[in-house]
Coordinates of C-alpha atoms and ligand atoms in Angstrom, one line a residue:
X1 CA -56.7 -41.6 11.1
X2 CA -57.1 -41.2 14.9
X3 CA -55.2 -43.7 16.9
X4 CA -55.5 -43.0 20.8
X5 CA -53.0 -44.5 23.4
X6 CA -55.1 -45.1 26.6
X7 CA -54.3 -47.4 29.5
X8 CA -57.5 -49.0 29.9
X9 CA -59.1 -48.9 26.4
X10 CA -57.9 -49.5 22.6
X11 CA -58.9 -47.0 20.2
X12 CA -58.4 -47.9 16.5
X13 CA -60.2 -46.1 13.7
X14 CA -60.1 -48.0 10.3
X15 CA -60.2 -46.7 6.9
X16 CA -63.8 -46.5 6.6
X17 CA -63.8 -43.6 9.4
X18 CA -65.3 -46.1 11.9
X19 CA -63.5 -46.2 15.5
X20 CA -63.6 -49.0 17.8
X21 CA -63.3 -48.5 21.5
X22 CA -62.4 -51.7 23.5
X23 CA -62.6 -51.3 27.3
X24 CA -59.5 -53.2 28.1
X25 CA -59.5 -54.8 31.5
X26 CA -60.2 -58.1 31.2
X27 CA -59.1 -59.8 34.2
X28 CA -61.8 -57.6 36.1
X29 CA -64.4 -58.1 33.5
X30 CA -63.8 -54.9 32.2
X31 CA -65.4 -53.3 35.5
X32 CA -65.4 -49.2 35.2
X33 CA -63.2 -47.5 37.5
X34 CA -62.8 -44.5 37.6
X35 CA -59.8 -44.7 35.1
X36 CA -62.0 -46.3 32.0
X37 CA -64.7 -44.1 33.1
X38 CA -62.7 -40.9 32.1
X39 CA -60.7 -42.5 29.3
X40 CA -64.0 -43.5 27.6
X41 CA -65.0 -39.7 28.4
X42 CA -62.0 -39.0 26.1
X43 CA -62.2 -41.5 23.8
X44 CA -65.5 -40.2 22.9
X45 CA -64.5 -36.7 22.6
X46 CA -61.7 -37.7 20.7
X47 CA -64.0 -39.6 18.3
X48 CA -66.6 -36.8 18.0
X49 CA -64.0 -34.0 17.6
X50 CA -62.4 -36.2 14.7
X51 CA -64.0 -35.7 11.2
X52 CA -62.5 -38.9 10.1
X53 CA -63.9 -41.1 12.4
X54 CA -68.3 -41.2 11.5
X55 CA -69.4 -44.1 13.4
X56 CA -67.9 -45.7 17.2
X57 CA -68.2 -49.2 17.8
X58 CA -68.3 -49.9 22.0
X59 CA -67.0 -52.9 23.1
X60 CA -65.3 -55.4 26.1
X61 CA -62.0 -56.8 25.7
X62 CA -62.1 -60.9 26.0
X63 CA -64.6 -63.7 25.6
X64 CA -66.3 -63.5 28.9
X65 CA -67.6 -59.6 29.0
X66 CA -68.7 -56.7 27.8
X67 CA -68.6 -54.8 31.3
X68 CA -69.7 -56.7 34.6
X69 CA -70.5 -53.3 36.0
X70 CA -69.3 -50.1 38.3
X71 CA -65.9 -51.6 40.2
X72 CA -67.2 -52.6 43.3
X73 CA -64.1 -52.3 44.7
X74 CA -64.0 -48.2 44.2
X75 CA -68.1 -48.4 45.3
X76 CA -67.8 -50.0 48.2
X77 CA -65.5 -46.9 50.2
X78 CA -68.3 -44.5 48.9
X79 CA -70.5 -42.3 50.8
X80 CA -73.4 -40.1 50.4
X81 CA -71.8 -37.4 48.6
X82 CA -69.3 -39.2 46.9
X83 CA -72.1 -41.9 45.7
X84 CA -74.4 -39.1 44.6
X85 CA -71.0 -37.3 42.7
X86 CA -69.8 -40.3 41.1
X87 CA -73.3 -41.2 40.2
X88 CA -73.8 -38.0 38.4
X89 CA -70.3 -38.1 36.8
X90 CA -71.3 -41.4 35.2
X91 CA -74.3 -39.7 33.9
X92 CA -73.1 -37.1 32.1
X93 CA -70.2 -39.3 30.4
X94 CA -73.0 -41.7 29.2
X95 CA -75.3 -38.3 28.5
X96 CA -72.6 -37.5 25.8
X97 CA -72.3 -40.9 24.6
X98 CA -76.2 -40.6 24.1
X99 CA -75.7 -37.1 22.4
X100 CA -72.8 -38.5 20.2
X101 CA -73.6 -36.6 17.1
X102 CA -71.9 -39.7 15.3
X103 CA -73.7 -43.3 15.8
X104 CA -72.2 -45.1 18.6
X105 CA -73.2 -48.8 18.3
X106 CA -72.3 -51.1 21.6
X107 CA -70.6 -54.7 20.3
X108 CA -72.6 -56.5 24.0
X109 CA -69.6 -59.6 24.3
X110 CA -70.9 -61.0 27.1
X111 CA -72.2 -59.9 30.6
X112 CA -73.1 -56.7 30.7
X113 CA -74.2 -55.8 34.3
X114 CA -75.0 -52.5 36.2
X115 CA -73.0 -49.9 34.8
X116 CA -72.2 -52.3 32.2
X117 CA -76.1 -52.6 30.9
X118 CA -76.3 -48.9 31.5
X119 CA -73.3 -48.1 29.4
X120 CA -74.9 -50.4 26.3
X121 CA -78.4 -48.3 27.1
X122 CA -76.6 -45.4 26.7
X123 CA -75.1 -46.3 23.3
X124 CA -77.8 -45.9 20.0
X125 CA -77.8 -49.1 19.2
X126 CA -76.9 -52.7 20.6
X127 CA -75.9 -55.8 18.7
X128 CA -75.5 -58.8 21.1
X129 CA -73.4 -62.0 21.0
X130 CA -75.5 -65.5 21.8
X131 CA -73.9 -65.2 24.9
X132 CA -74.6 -61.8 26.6
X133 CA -76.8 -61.5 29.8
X134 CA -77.9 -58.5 30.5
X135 CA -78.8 -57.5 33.8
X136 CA -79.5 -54.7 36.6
X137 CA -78.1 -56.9 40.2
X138 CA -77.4 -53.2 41.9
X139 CA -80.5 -54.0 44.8
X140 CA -78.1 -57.3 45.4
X141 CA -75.3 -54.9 46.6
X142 CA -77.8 -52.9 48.7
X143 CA -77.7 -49.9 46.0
X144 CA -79.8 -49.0 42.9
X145 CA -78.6 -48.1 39.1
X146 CA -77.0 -44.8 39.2
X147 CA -75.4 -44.4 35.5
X148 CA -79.1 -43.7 34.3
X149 CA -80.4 -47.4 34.5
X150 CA -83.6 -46.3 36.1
X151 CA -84.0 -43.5 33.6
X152 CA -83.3 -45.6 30.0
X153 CA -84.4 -49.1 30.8
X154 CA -87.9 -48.4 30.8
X155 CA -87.5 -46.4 27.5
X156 CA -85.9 -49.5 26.2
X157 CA -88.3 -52.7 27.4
X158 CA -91.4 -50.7 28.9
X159 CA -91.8 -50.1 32.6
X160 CA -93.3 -53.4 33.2
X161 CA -90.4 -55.7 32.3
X162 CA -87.9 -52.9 34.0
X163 CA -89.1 -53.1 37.1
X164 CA -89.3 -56.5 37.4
X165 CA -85.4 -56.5 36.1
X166 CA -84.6 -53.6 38.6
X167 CA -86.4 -55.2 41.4
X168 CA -85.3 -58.9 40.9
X169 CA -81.8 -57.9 40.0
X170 CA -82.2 -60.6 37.6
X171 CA -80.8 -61.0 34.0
X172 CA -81.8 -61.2 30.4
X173 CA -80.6 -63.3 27.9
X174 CA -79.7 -62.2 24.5
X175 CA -82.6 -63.7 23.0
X176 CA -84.9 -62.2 25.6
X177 CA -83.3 -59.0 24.9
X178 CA -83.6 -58.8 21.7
X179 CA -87.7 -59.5 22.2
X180 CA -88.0 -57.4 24.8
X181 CA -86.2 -54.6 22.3
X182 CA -83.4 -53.9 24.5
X183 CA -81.0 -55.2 21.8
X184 CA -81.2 -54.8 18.2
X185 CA -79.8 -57.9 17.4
X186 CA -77.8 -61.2 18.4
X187 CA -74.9 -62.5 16.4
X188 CA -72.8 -65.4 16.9
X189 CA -69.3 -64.0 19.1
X190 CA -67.1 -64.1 15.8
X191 CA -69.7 -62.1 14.0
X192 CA -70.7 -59.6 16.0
X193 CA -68.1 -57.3 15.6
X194 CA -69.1 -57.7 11.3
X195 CA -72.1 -57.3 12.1
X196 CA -71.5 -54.3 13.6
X197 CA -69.4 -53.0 10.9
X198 CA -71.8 -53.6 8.5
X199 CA -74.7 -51.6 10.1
X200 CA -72.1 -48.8 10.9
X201 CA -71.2 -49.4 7.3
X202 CA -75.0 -48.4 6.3
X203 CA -75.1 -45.3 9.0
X204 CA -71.8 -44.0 7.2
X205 CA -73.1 -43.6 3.4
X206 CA -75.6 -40.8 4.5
X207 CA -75.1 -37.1 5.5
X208 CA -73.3 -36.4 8.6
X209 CA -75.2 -33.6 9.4
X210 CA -78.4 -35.4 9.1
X211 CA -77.1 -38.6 11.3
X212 CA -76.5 -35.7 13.8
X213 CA -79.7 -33.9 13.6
X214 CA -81.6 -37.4 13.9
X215 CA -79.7 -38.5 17.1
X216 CA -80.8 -35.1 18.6
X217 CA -84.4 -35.6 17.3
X218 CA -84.3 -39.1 18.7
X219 CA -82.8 -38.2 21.9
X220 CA -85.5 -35.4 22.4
X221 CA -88.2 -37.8 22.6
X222 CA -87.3 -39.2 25.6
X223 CA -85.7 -36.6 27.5
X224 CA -86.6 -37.3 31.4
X225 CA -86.0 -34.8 34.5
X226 CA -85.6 -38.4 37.0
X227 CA -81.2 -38.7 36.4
X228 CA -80.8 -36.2 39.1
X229 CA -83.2 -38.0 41.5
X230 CA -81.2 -41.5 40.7
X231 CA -78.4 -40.0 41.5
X232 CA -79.4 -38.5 44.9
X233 CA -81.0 -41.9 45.7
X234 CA -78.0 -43.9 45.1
X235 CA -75.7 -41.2 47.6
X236 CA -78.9 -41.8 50.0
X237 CA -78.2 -45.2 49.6
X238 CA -73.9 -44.9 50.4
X239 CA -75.2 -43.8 54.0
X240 CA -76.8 -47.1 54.8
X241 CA -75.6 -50.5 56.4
X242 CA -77.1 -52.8 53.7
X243 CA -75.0 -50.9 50.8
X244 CA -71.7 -52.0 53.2
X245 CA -73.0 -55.2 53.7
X246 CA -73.7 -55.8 50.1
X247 CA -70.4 -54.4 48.5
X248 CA -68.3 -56.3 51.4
X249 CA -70.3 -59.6 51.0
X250 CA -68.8 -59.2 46.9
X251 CA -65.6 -58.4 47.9
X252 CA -65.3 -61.0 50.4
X253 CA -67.1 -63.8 48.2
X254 CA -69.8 -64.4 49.7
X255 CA -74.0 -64.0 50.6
X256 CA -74.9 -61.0 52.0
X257 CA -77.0 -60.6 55.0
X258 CA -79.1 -57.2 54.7
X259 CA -81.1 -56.1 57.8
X260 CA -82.9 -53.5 56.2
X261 CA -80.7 -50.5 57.7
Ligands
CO8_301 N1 -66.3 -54.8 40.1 C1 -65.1 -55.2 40.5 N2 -64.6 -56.4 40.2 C2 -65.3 -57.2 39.5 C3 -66.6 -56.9 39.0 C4 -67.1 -55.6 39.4 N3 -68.3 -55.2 39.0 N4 -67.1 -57.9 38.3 C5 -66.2 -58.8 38.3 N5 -65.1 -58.4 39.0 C6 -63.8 -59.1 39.2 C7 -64.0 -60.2 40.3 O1 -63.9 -59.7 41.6 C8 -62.8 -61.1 39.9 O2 -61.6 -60.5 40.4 P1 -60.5 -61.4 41.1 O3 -60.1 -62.4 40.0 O4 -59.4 -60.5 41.5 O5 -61.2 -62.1 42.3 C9 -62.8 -61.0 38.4 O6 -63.4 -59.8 38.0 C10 -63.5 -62.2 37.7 O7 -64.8 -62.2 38.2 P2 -65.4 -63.6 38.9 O8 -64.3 -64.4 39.4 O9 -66.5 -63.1 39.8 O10 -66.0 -64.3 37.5 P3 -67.2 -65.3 37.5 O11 -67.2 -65.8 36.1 O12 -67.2 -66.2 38.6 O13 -68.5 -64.4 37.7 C11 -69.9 -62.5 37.4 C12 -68.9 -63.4 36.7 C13 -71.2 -63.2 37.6 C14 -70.2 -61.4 36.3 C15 -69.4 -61.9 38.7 O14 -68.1 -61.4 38.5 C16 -70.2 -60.8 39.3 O15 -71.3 -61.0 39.8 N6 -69.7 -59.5 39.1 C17 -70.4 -58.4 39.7 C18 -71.6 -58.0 38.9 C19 -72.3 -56.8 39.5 O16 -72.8 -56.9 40.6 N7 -72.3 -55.7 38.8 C20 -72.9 -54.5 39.2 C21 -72.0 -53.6 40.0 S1 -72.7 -52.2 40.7 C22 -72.9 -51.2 39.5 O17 -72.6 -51.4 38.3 C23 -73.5 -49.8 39.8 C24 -73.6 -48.9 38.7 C25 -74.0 -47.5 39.1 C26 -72.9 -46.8 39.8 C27 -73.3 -45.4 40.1 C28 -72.4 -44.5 40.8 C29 -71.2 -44.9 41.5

């Protein structure tokens, strides 16, 4: 059975061939730098590449959160080309987890924001604790989704609702969620993870080849030419004043004051 060292995730696969991944920085909310962003690249590879392993579980480490986003931190230095690389870098990571030919279920623990929301849209399935908030804030930082958010949240909760998430930068309850369809279901926090299991449990029992050939079929019905232009928007977006005003005003704990530059 695999069991992966990595600095900022757990990997443990148990002996019903289903791995959990637990991004494992807590004190940052489990934020993605660019060091979970290519350990979860691995992880995933590692779990695909693995015939043991038949089913991922995705979660955050802690009470508090699944993932509250992209690191600011590592955004906020970021310009155009940079933005538009790291942008499309996050894509394809999430792209595989999306083509995962084994079911990859996201455990949402809590606030899952930006990057965070976009990782759990990228997974095939979400099961929520009472507790999660979902949410899109980039337009708060002066930026836009770039890890596909524009591209799957309308998929997920119709164009309607997704604008008016993307555009408020407002969040989403679980309950909300789960009407709106962005989550397939809400648990209490200590049973989330059995929940989890036991749908994983179900996916398991039938034929992996099938499982695989489904995902593809799934995937194929919603397969959108518009992650290349989020990415080039969100470099347009490194180049202007309001995307520095808006990461600084985070880092510095406070309002910030866009100009519209
Ligand atoms: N990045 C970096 N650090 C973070 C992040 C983040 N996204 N979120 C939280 N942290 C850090 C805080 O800075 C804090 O660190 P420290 O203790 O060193 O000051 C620690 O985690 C705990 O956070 P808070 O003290 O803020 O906890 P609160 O309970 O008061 O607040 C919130 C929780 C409301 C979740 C708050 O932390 C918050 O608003 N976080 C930011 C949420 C956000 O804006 N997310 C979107 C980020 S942008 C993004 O995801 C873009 C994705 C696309 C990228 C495309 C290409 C690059």
């Amino acid at each position: 059975m695999t069991s992966a060292t990595f600095e900022t995730l757990l990997f443990d696969t148990n002996d019903d061939g289903i791995a959990t991944i637990t991004i494992n920085r807590p004190d940052k909310l489990n934020a993605l730098n660019s060091k979970v962003l290519s350990e979860l690249s691995e992880a995933i590879k590692t779990a695909e590449s693995d015939r043991d392993v038949k089913a991922v579980i995705l979660t955050g480490s802690g009470e508090k959160a699944f993932v509250a986003g992209a690191d600011i931190k590592e955004l906020s230095s970021l310009n155009r080309e940079q933005g538009e690389e790291l942008a499309a870098r996050g894509q394809s990571i999430f792209s595989a987890i999306e083509n995962c030919g084994k079911p990859v279920i996201a455990v949402v623990n809590g606030y899952a924001l930006g990057g965070g929301a976009e990782l759990a849209m990228a997974c095939h399935v979400r099961i929520a604790t009472s507790n999660a908030l979902f949410g899109l804030p980039e337009v708060s930082l002066g930026l836009i989704p770039g890890y596909g958010g524009t591209q799957r949240l309308p998929q997920l909760v119709g164009k309607s609702k997704a604008m008016e998430m993307i555009l408020t930068g407002g969040q989403l309850k679980a309950d909300e969620a789960l009407r709106f369809g962005l989550v397939n279901l809400v648990a209490e926090s200590g049973e989330a993870m059995d929940e989890a299991h036991k749908m994983a449990g179900k996916m398991v029992k039938n034929g992996p080849v099938a499982i695989s050939k489904a995902i593809a079929a799934v995937n194929a019905s919603s397969k959108t030419d518009g992650f290349a232009r989020e990415a080039m928007l969100f470099g347009e977006l490194c180049t202007t004043e309001d995307f520095k005003e808006g990461t600084t005003a985070f880092l510095e704990k406070r309002k910030p004051s866009f100009k519209g530059e």
